[in-house]
Amino acid sequence: MKPRVYYGPMPRLRASDKAMFSKPNSECVALYQDKMERPVIVSRVSNTPMPYRVVAGMSVVVFATMLDAKNYCDKRFKEVRD
């Protein structure tokens, strides 16, 4: 994820923006926002025993299943929907 500078209001995230947060070795599978409306990304990383990664700011938490990652995010963040 590249840092971007916005002058004025931040653009609103949509669920269709997942491609913007994907990389060649990881695919964004869900988007959330924290209390300050910063993006929280749930991605699936290939070739690793703990494939699901939750990135919130500078913190990264890894999980073995998508269900664990979703449960973690549902308790702490608000899901982005279209």
mmCIF file with all atom_site columns, C-alpha atoms in Angstrom:
data_model
loop_
_atom_site.group_PDB
_atom_site.id
_atom_site.type_symbol
_atom_site.label_atom_id
_atom_site.label_alt_id
_atom_site.label_comp_id
_atom_site.label_asym_id
_atom_site.label_entity_id
_atom_site.label_seq_id
_atom_site.pdbx_PDB_ins_code
_atom_site.Cartn_x
_atom_site.Cartn_y
_atom_site.Cartn_z
_atom_site.occupancy
_atom_site.B_iso_or_equiv
_atom_site.pdbx_formal_charge
_atom_site.auth_seq_id
_atom_site.auth_comp_id
_atom_site.auth_asym_id
_atom_site.auth_atom_id
_atom_site.pdbx_PDB_model_num
ATOM 1  C CA . MET A 1 1  ? 0.000   0.000   0.000  1.00 0.00 ? 1  MET A CA 1
ATOM 2  C CA . LYS A 1 2  ? 1.483   3.336   -1.038 1.00 0.00 ? 2  LYS A CA 1
ATOM 3  C CA . PRO A 1 3  ? 0.957   6.360   1.186  1.00 0.00 ? 3  PRO A CA 1
ATOM 4  C CA . ARG A 1 4  ? -1.015  9.063   -0.578 1.00 0.00 ? 4  ARG A CA 1
ATOM 5  C CA . VAL A 1 5  ? -1.524  12.722  0.266  1.00 0.00 ? 5  VAL A CA 1
ATOM 6  C CA . TYR A 1 6  ? -5.025  14.151  -0.083 1.00 0.00 ? 6  TYR A CA 1
ATOM 7  C CA . TYR A 1 7  ? -5.844  17.832  0.131  1.00 0.00 ? 7  TYR A CA 1
ATOM 8  C CA . GLY A 1 8  ? -9.418  18.114  1.303  1.00 0.00 ? 8  GLY A CA 1
ATOM 9  C CA . PRO A 1 9  ? -11.680 15.303  2.478  1.00 0.00 ? 9  PRO A CA 1
ATOM 10 C CA . MET A 1 10 ? -10.465 11.721  2.272  1.00 0.00 ? 10 MET A CA 1
ATOM 11 C CA . PRO A 1 11 ? -12.048 9.667   -0.504 1.00 0.00 ? 11 PRO A CA 1
ATOM 12 C CA . ARG A 1 12 ? -14.611 7.130   0.686  1.00 0.00 ? 12 ARG A CA 1
ATOM 13 C CA . LEU A 1 13 ? -13.624 3.481   0.495  1.00 0.00 ? 13 LEU A CA 1
ATOM 14 C CA . ARG A 1 14 ? -15.892 0.980   -1.203 1.00 0.00 ? 14 ARG A CA 1
ATOM 15 C CA . ALA A 1 15 ? -15.802 -2.804  -1.247 1.00 0.00 ? 15 ALA A CA 1
ATOM 16 C CA . SER A 1 16 ? -14.945 -2.594  -4.959 1.00 0.00 ? 16 SER A CA 1
ATOM 17 C CA . ASP A 1 17 ? -11.596 -0.917  -4.059 1.00 0.00 ? 17 ASP A CA 1
ATOM 18 C CA . LYS A 1 18 ? -10.062 -4.260  -3.046 1.00 0.00 ? 18 LYS A CA 1
ATOM 19 C CA . ALA A 1 19 ? -7.897  -4.381  -6.186 1.00 0.00 ? 19 ALA A CA 1
ATOM 20 C CA . MET A 1 20 ? -6.179  -1.173  -5.075 1.00 0.00 ? 20 MET A CA 1
ATOM 21 C CA . PHE A 1 21 ? -4.853  -2.964  -1.953 1.00 0.00 ? 21 PHE A CA 1
ATOM 22 C CA . SER A 1 22 ? -3.774  -6.208  -3.666 1.00 0.00 ? 22 SER A CA 1
ATOM 23 C CA . LYS A 1 23 ? -0.149  -7.078  -4.431 1.00 0.00 ? 23 LYS A CA 1
ATOM 24 C CA . PRO A 1 24 ? 1.374   -9.738  -6.711 1.00 0.00 ? 24 PRO A CA 1
ATOM 25 C CA . ASN A 1 25 ? 1.742   -12.276 -3.860 1.00 0.00 ? 25 ASN A CA 1
ATOM 26 C CA . SER A 1 26 ? -1.346  -11.261 -1.837 1.00 0.00 ? 26 SER A CA 1
ATOM 27 C CA . GLU A 1 27 ? -4.982  -10.671 -2.683 1.00 0.00 ? 27 GLU A CA 1
ATOM 28 C CA . CYS A 1 28 ? -7.183  -8.320  -0.665 1.00 0.00 ? 28 CYS A CA 1
ATOM 29 C CA . VAL A 1 29 ? -10.285 -10.272 0.371  1.00 0.00 ? 29 VAL A CA 1
ATOM 30 C CA . ALA A 1 30 ? -11.988 -7.760  2.722  1.00 0.00 ? 30 ALA A CA 1
ATOM 31 C CA . LEU A 1 31 ? -11.806 -4.098  3.678  1.00 0.00 ? 31 LEU A CA 1
ATOM 32 C CA . TYR A 1 32 ? -12.589 -2.564  7.047  1.00 0.00 ? 32 TYR A CA 1
ATOM 33 C CA . GLN A 1 33 ? -12.161 0.856   8.609  1.00 0.00 ? 33 GLN A CA 1
ATOM 34 C CA . ASP A 1 34 ? -10.969 1.689   12.105 1.00 0.00 ? 34 ASP A CA 1
ATOM 35 C CA . LYS A 1 35 ? -12.508 4.378   14.348 1.00 0.00 ? 35 LYS A CA 1
ATOM 36 C CA . MET A 1 36 ? -10.512 7.087   12.588 1.00 0.00 ? 36 MET A CA 1
ATOM 37 C CA . GLU A 1 37 ? -11.733 5.794   9.179  1.00 0.00 ? 37 GLU A CA 1
ATOM 38 C CA . ARG A 1 38 ? -8.312  4.504   8.145  1.00 0.00 ? 38 ARG A CA 1
ATOM 39 C CA . PRO A 1 39 ? -8.259  1.359   5.974  1.00 0.00 ? 39 PRO A CA 1
ATOM 40 C CA . VAL A 1 40 ? -7.809  -2.076  7.528  1.00 0.00 ? 40 VAL A CA 1
ATOM 41 C CA . ILE A 1 41 ? -6.973  -4.749  4.954  1.00 0.00 ? 41 ILE A CA 1
ATOM 42 C CA . VAL A 1 42 ? -7.613  -8.495  5.171  1.00 0.00 ? 42 VAL A CA 1
ATOM 43 C CA . SER A 1 43 ? -5.498  -10.242 2.550  1.00 0.00 ? 43 SER A CA 1
ATOM 44 C CA . ARG A 1 44 ? -4.704  -13.802 1.549  1.00 0.00 ? 44 ARG A CA 1
ATOM 45 C CA . VAL A 1 45 ? -0.984  -14.405 1.080  1.00 0.00 ? 45 VAL A CA 1
ATOM 46 C CA . SER A 1 46 ? 0.205   -17.270 -1.091 1.00 0.00 ? 46 SER A CA 1
ATOM 47 C CA . ASN A 1 47 ? 2.801   -19.875 -0.040 1.00 0.00 ? 47 ASN A CA 1
ATOM 48 C CA . THR A 1 48 ? 2.621   -19.487 3.745  1.00 0.00 ? 48 THR A CA 1
ATOM 49 C CA . PRO A 1 49 ? 1.210   -21.653 6.581  1.00 0.00 ? 49 PRO A CA 1
ATOM 50 C CA . MET A 1 50 ? -0.757  -18.681 8.016  1.00 0.00 ? 50 MET A CA 1
ATOM 51 C CA . PRO A 1 51 ? -2.271  -17.285 4.815  1.00 0.00 ? 51 PRO A CA 1
ATOM 52 C CA . TYR A 1 52 ? -4.633  -14.600 6.142  1.00 0.00 ? 52 TYR A CA 1
ATOM 53 C CA . ARG A 1 53 ? -3.158  -11.262 7.157  1.00 0.00 ? 53 ARG A CA 1
ATOM 54 C CA . VAL A 1 54 ? -4.907  -8.297  8.804  1.00 0.00 ? 54 VAL A CA 1
ATOM 55 C CA . VAL A 1 55 ? -3.049  -5.006  8.272  1.00 0.00 ? 55 VAL A CA 1
ATOM 56 C CA . ALA A 1 56 ? -4.121  -2.006  10.371 1.00 0.00 ? 56 ALA A CA 1
ATOM 57 C CA . GLY A 1 57 ? -1.703  0.900   10.114 1.00 0.00 ? 57 GLY A CA 1
ATOM 58 C CA . MET A 1 58 ? 1.755   -0.454  10.962 1.00 0.00 ? 58 MET A CA 1
ATOM 59 C CA . SER A 1 59 ? 0.376   -3.573  12.728 1.00 0.00 ? 59 SER A CA 1
ATOM 60 C CA . VAL A 1 60 ? 0.075   -6.975  11.069 1.00 0.00 ? 60 VAL A CA 1
ATOM 61 C CA . VAL A 1 61 ? -1.787  -9.940  12.599 1.00 0.00 ? 61 VAL A CA 1
ATOM 62 C CA . VAL A 1 62 ? -1.799  -13.334 10.851 1.00 0.00 ? 62 VAL A CA 1
ATOM 63 C CA . PHE A 1 63 ? -4.442  -16.076 10.992 1.00 0.00 ? 63 PHE A CA 1
ATOM 64 C CA . ALA A 1 64 ? -4.770  -19.641 9.734  1.00 0.00 ? 64 ALA A CA 1
ATOM 65 C CA . THR A 1 65 ? -8.374  -19.287 8.502  1.00 0.00 ? 65 THR A CA 1
ATOM 66 C CA . MET A 1 66 ? -10.535 -16.581 6.983  1.00 0.00 ? 66 MET A CA 1
ATOM 67 C CA . LEU A 1 67 ? -13.127 -17.142 9.720  1.00 0.00 ? 67 LEU A CA 1
ATOM 68 C CA . ASP A 1 68 ? -10.587 -16.271 12.420 1.00 0.00 ? 68 ASP A CA 1
ATOM 69 C CA . ALA A 1 69 ? -9.543  -13.120 10.573 1.00 0.00 ? 69 ALA A CA 1
ATOM 70 C CA . LYS A 1 70 ? -13.168 -12.035 10.023 1.00 0.00 ? 70 LYS A CA 1
ATOM 71 C CA . ASN A 1 71 ? -14.052 -12.650 13.697 1.00 0.00 ? 71 ASN A CA 1
ATOM 72 C CA . TYR A 1 72 ? -11.054 -10.579 14.780 1.00 0.00 ? 72 TYR A CA 1
ATOM 73 C CA . CYS A 1 73 ? -12.024 -7.694  12.474 1.00 0.00 ? 73 CYS A CA 1
ATOM 74 C CA . ASP A 1 74 ? -15.758 -7.804  13.252 1.00 0.00 ? 74 ASP A CA 1
ATOM 75 C CA . LYS A 1 75 ? -15.025 -7.199  16.950 1.00 0.00 ? 75 LYS A CA 1
ATOM 76 C CA . ARG A 1 76 ? -12.735 -4.221  16.321 1.00 0.00 ? 76 ARG A CA 1
ATOM 77 C CA . PHE A 1 77 ? -13.529 -2.551  12.987 1.00 0.00 ? 77 PHE A CA 1
ATOM 78 C CA . LYS A 1 78 ? -16.397 -1.531  10.708 1.00 0.00 ? 78 LYS A CA 1
ATOM 79 C CA . GLU A 1 79 ? -16.707 -3.420  7.417  1.00 0.00 ? 79 GLU A CA 1
ATOM 80 C CA . VAL A 1 80 ? -16.639 -1.400  4.199  1.00 0.00 ? 80 VAL A CA 1
ATOM 81 C CA . ARG A 1 81 ? -19.642 -2.011  1.975  1.00 0.00 ? 81 ARG A CA 1
ATOM 82 C CA . ASP A 1 82 ? -20.771 -0.536  -1.348 1.00 0.00 ? 82 ASP A CA 1
#
